[in-house]
Tab-separated table of C-alpha atoms in Angstrom:
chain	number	residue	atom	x	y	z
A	34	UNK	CA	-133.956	165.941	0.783
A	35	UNK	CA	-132.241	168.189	-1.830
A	36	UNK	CA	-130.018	166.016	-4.103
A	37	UNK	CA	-126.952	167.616	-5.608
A	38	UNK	CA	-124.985	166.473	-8.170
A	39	UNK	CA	-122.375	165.691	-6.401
A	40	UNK	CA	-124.480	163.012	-4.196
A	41	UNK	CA	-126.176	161.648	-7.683
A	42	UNK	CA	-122.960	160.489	-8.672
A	43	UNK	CA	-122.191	159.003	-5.273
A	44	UNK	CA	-125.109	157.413	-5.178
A	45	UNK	CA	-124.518	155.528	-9.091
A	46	UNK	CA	-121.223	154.398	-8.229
A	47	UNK	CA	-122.254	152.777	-5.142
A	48	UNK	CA	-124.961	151.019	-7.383
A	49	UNK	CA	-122.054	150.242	-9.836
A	50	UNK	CA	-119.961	148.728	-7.178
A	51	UNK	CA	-122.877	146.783	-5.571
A	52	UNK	CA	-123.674	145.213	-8.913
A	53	UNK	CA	-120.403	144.353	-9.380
A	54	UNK	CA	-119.265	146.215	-12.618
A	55	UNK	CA	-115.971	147.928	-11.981
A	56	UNK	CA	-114.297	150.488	-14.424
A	57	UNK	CA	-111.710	152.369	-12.466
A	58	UNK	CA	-108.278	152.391	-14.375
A	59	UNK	CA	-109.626	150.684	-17.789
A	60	UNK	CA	-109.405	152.313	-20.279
A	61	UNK	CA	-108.800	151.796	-24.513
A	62	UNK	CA	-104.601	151.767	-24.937
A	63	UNK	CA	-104.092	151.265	-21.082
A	64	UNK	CA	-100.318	150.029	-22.894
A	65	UNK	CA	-99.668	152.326	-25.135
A	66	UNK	CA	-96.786	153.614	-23.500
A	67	UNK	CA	-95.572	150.718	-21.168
A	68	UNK	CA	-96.554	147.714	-23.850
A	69	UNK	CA	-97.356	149.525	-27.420
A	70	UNK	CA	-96.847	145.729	-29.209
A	71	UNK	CA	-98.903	143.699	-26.595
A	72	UNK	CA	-102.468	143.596	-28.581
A	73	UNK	CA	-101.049	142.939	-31.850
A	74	UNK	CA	-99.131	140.013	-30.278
A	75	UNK	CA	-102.333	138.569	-28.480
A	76	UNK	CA	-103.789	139.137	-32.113
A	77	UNK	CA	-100.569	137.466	-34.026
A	78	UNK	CA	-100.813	134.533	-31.793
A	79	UNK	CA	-104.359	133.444	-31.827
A	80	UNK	CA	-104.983	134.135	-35.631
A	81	UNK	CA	-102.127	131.733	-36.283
A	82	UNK	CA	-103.331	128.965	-33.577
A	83	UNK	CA	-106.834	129.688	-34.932
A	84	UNK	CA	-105.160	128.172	-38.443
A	85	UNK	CA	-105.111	124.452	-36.983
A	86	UNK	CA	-108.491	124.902	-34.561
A	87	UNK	CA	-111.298	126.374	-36.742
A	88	UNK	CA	-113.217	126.590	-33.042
A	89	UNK	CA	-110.727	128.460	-31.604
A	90	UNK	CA	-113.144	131.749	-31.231
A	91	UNK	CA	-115.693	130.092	-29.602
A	92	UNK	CA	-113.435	128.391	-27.381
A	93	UNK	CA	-111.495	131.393	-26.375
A	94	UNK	CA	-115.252	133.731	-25.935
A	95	UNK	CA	-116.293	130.949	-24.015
A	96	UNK	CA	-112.975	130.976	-21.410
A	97	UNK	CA	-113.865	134.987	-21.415
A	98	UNK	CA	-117.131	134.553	-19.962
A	99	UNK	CA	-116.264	131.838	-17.435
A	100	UNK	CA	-113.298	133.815	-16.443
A	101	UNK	CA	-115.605	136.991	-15.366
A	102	UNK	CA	-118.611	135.247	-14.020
A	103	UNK	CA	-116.001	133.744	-11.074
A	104	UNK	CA	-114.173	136.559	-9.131
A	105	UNK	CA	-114.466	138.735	-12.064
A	106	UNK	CA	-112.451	139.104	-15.027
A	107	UNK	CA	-109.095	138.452	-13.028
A	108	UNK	CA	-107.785	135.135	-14.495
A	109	UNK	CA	-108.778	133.637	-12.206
A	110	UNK	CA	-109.652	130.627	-14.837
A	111	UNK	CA	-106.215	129.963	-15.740
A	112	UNK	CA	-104.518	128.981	-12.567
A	113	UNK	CA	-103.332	125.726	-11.737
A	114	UNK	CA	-103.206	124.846	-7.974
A	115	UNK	CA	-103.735	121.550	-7.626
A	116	UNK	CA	-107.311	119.330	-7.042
A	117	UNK	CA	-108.777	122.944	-5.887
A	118	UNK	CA	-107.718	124.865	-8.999
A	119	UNK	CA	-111.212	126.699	-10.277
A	120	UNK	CA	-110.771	125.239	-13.871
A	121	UNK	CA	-111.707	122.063	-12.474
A	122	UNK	CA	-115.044	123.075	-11.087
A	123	UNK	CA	-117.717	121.540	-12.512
A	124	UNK	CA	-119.301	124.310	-14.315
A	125	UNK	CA	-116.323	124.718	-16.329
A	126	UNK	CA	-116.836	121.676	-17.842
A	127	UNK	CA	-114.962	121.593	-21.377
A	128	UNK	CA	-113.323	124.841	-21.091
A	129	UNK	CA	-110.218	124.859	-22.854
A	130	UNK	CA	-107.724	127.372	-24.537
A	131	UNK	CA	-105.658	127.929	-21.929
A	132	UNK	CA	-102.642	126.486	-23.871
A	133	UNK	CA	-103.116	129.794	-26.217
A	134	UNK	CA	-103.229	132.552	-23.391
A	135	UNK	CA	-100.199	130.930	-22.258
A	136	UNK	CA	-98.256	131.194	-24.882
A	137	UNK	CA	-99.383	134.722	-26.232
A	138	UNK	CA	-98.419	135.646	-22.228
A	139	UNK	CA	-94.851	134.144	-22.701
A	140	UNK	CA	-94.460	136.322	-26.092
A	141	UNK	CA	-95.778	139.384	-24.224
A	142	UNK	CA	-93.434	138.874	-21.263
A	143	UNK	CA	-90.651	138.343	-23.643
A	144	UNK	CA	-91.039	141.781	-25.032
A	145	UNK	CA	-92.341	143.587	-21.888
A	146	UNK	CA	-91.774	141.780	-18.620
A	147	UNK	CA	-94.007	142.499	-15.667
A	148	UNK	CA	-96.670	144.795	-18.041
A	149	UNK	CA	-99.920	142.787	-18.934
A	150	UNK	CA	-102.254	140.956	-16.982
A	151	UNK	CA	-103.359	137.241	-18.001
A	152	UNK	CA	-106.944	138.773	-17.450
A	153	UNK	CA	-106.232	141.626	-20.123
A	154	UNK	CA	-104.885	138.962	-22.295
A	155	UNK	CA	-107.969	136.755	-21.865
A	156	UNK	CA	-110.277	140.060	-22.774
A	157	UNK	CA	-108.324	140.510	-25.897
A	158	UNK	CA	-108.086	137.126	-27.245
A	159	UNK	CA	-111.878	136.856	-27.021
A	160	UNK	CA	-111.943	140.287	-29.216
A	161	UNK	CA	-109.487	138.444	-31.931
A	162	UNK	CA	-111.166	135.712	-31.814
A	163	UNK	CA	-114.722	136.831	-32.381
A	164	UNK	CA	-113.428	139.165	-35.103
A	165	UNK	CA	-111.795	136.103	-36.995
A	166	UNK	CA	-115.175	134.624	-37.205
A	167	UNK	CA	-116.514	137.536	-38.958
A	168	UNK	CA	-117.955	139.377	-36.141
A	169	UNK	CA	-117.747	142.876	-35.529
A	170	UNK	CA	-114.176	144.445	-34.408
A	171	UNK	CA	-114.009	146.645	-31.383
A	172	UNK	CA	-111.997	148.346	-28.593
A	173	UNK	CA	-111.298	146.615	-25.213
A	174	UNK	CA	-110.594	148.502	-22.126
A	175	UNK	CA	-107.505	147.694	-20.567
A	176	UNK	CA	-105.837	147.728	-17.500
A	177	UNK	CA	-107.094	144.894	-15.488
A	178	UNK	CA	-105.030	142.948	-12.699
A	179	UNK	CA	-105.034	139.134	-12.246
A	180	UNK	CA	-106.496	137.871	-8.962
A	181	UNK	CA	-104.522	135.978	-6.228
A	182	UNK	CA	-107.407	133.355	-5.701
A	183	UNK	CA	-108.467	130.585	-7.820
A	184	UNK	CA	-110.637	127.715	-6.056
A	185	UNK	CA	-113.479	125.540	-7.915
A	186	UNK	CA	-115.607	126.047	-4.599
A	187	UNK	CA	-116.347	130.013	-6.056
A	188	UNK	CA	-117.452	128.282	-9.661
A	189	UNK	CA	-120.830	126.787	-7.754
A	190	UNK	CA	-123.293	129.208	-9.097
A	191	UNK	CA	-122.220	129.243	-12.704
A	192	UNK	CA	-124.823	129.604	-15.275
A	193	UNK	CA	-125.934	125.920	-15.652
A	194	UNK	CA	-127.642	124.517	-19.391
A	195	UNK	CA	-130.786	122.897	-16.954
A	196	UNK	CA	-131.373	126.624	-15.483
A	197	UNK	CA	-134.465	127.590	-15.522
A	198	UNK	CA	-135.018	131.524	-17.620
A	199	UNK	CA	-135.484	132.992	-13.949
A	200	UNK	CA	-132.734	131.304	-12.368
A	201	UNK	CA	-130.701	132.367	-15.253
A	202	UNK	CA	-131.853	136.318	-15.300
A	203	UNK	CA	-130.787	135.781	-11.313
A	204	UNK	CA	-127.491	134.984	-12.226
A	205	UNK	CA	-126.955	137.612	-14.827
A	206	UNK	CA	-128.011	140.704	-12.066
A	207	UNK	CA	-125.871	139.672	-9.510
A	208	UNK	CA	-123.513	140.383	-11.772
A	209	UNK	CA	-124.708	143.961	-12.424
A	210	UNK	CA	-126.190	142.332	-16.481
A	211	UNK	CA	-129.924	142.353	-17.196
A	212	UNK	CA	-131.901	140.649	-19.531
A	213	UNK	CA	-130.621	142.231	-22.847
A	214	UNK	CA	-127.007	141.348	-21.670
A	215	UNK	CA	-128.510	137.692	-21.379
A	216	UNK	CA	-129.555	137.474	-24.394
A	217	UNK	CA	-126.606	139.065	-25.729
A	218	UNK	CA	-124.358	137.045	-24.488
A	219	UNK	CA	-126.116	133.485	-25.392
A	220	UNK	CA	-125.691	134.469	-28.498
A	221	UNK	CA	-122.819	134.160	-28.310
A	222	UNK	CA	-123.725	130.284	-28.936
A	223	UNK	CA	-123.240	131.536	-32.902
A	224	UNK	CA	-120.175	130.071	-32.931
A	225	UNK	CA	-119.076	126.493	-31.707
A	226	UNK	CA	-120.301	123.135	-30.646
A	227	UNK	CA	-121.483	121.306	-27.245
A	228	UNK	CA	-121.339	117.842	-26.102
A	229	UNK	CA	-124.372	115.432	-26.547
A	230	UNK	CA	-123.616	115.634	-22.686
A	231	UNK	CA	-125.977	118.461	-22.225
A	232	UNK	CA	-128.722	117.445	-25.029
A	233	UNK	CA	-129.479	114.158	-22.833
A	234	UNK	CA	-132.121	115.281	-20.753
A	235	UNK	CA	-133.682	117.625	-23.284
A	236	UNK	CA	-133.991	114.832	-25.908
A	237	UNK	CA	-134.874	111.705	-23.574
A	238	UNK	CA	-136.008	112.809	-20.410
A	239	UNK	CA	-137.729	116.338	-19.912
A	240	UNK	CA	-141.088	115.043	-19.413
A	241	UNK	CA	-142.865	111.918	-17.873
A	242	UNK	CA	-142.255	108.896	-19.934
A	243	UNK	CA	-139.281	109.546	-21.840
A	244	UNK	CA	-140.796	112.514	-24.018
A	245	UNK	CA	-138.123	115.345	-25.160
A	246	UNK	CA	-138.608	119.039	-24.667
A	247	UNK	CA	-141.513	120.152	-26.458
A	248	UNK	CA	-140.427	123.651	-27.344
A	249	UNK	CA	-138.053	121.346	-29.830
A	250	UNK	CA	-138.959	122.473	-33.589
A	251	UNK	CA	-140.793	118.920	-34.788
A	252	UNK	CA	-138.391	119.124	-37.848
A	253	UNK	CA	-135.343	120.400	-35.727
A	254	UNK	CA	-136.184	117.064	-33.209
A	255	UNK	CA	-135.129	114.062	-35.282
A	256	UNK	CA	-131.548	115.894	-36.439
A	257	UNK	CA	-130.860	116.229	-32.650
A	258	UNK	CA	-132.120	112.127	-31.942
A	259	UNK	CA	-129.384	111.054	-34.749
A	260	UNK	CA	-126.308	113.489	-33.904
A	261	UNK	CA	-127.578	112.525	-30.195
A	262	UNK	CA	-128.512	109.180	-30.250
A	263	UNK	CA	-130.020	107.854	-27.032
A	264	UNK	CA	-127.060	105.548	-25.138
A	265	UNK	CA	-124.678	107.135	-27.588
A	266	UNK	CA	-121.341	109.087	-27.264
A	267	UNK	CA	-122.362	111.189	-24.577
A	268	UNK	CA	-118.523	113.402	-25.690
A	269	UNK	CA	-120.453	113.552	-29.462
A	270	UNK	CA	-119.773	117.526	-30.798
A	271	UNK	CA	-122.840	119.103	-32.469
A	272	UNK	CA	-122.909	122.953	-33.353
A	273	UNK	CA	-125.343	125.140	-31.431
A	274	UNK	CA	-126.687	127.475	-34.085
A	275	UNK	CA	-127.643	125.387	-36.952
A	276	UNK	CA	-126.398	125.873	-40.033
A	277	UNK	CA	-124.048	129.181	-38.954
A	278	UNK	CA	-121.513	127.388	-35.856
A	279	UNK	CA	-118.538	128.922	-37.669
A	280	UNK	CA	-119.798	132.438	-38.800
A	281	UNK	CA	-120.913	134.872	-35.860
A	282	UNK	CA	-123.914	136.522	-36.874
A	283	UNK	CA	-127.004	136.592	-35.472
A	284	UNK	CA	-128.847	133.302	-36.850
A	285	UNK	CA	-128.576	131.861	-33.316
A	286	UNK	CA	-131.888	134.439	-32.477
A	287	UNK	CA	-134.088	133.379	-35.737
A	288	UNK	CA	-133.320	129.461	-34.451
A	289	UNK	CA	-134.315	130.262	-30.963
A	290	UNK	CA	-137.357	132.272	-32.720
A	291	UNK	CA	-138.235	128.915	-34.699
A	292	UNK	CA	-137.080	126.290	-32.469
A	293	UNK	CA	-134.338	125.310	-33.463
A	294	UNK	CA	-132.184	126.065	-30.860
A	295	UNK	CA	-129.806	123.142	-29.637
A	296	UNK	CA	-129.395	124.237	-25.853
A	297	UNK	CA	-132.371	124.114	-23.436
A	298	UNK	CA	-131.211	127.428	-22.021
A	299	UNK	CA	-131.200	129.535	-25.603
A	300	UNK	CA	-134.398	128.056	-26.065
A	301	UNK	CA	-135.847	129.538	-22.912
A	302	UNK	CA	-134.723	132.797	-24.369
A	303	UNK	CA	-138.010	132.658	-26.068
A	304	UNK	CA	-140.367	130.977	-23.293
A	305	UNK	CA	-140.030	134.272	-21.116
A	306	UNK	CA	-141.848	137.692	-21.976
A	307	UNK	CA	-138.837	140.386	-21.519
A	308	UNK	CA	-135.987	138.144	-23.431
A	309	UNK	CA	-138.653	136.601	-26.100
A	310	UNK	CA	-139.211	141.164	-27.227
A	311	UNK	CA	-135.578	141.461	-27.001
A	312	UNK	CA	-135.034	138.211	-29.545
A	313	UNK	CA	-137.565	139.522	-31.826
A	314	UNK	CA	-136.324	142.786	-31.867
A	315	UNK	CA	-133.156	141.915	-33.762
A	316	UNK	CA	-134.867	139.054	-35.953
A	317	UNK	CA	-138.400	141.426	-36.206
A	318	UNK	CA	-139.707	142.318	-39.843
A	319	UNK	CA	-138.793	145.914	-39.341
A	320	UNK	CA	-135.239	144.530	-38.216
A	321	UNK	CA	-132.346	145.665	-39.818
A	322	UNK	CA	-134.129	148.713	-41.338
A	323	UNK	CA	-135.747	150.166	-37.942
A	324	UNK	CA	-134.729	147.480	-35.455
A	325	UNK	CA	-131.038	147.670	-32.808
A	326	UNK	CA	-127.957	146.785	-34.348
A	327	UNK	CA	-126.870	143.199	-33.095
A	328	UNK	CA	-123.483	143.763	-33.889
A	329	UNK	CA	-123.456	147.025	-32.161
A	330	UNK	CA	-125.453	145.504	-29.122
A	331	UNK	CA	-123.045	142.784	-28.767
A	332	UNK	CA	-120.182	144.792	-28.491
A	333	UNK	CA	-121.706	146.420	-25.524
A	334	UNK	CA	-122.670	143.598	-23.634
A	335	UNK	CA	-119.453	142.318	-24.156
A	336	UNK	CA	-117.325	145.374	-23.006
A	337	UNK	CA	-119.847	145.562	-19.845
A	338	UNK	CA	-119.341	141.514	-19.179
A	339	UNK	CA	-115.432	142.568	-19.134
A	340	UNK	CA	-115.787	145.030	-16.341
A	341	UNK	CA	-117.409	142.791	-14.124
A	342	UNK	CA	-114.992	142.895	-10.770
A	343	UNK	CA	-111.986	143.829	-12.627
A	344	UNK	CA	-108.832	144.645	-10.005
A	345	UNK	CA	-106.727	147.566	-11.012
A	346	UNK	CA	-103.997	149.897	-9.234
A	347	UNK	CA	-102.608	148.094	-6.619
A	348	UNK	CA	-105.505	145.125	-6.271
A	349	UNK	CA	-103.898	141.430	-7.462
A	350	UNK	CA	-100.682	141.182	-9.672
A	351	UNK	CA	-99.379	140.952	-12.779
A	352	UNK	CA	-98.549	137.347	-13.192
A	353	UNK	CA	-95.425	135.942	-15.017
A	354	UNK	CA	-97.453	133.101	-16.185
A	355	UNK	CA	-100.810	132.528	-16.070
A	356	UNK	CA	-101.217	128.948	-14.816
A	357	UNK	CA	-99.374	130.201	-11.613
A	358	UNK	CA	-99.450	132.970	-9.400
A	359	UNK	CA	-96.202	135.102	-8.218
């Protein structure tokens, strides 16, 4: 069978579409013309917010990445419906900032009614956000739509802090992101804090008789036992990259190197062979002189993670608020 060209690229975008990245109609400036003002007002608002919340970025890249891994980045997230709304599944336990996309969405309408999607604004606030935490600035691709469904039943196969590396790496290609987007995108655990919620089981109960996870740094282990106590505040706050959980950088990847890292699923980073070389190839000796740029890396895993299922042309709506659709 002779392949042209023409069936090559037939063949890739059905790939594309099966893994579930989408890219038709995004593009950088997709409001240029209809909405020139609309990114520096999703920036205005959240630097200001970010003023009274220093964990704003991390909470706002965290409702990014929950928003795309159900339905797709289609704000899907930010709909309330009732007892069935998807922000109440359980996987999207203590996501919040939906008070912020809100009200950047009611100064957006106010200057261009009808223009951007919720899901857009979501995509850019994460952008702001990381870049107010001293991360690296970049373009987003605009253009998406917001969904018409929003139901906590879809949230059931979230990424989970108990999976297992495999299960994880599972999760990540059915949504068209391999093991370097994995990776990538826990480190995004740079910035902000978890509950002692999810440190229970590491710290009291991951083996026979009470013993914690042993991939636990012996020094790292009795900082975690006193911000975590055992029978303590289970809604207790502690940052996930020691020492660094309001500067993005790439820290997160030396602790998960040393053992140091706080969640059991960062530290599994290191417990598999293809995501343990990718970690060490941005914390390696001959890293930053010969090694991949983590900023630069980042960036890409994040514009890829926005793609995932977008709508555009006449798929979903453009909502007038986000918490409801039209």
């Amino acid at each position: 069978m002779v392949w042209t060209k023409a069936k090559v690229n037939l063949a890739l975008s059905l790939v594309i579409i099966f893994l579930g990245i989408s890219v038709a109609d995004l593009k950088v400036g997709f409001y240029s013309n209809t909405c020139p003002q609309a990114e520096s007002i999703v920036k205005r608002v959240v630097s200001g917010a970010s003023l009274s919340d220093p964990n704003l970025p991390a909470i706002l890249l965290r409702l990014h990445f929950h928003d795309c891994f159900v339905e797709g980045c289609d704000g899907s997230i930010l709909v309330d419906n009732g007892a069935i709304s998807e922000k109440f599944a359980f996987g999207h336990e203590g996501v919040r900032g939906f008070e912020i996309i809100e009200a950047v969405k009611a100064e957006v309408e106010a200057a261009c009614p009808g223009v951007v999607s919720c899901a857009d604004i979501v995509a850019l606030a994460a952008r702001d956000a990381i870049s107010l935490a001293n991360g690296p600035a970049y373009e987003v691709p605009t253009g998406r739509r917001d969904g018409r469904v929003s139901n906590l039943s879809l949230a059931k196969d979230m990424p989970d802090v108990s999976d297992s590396i495999e299960i994880l790496k599972d999760k990540f290609m059915q949504k068209g992101l391999h093991a370097k987007e994995l990776v990538l995108l826990s480190a995004a655990h740079t910035i902000g804090t978890t509950a002692c919620f999810f440190m229970t089981k590491r710290l009291y109960s991951f083996l026979p008789g009470g013993q914690p996870d042993p991939t636990i740094n012996p020094v790292f282990l009795p900082e975690l036992t006193t911000q975590c106590p055992q029978n303590g505040d289970v809604n207790t706050r502690i940052p996930m990259d020691r020492s660094s959980e309001r500067v993005f950088d790439k820290q997160i990847l030396q602790n998960i190197k040393d053992g140091f890292a706080v969640l059991q699923t960062d530290a599994g980073l290191y417990e598999d062979e293809a995501t343990r070389r990718i970690v060490n190839s941005y914390v390696g000796l001959l890293n930053p002189l010969f090694g991949p740029s983590f900023e630069s890396d980042f960036v890409k895993a994040m514009v890829k993670m926005g793609k995932i299922n977008v709508k555009t042309g006449s798929n979903g709506e453009i909502r007038r608020v986000c918490s409801a659709f039209n």
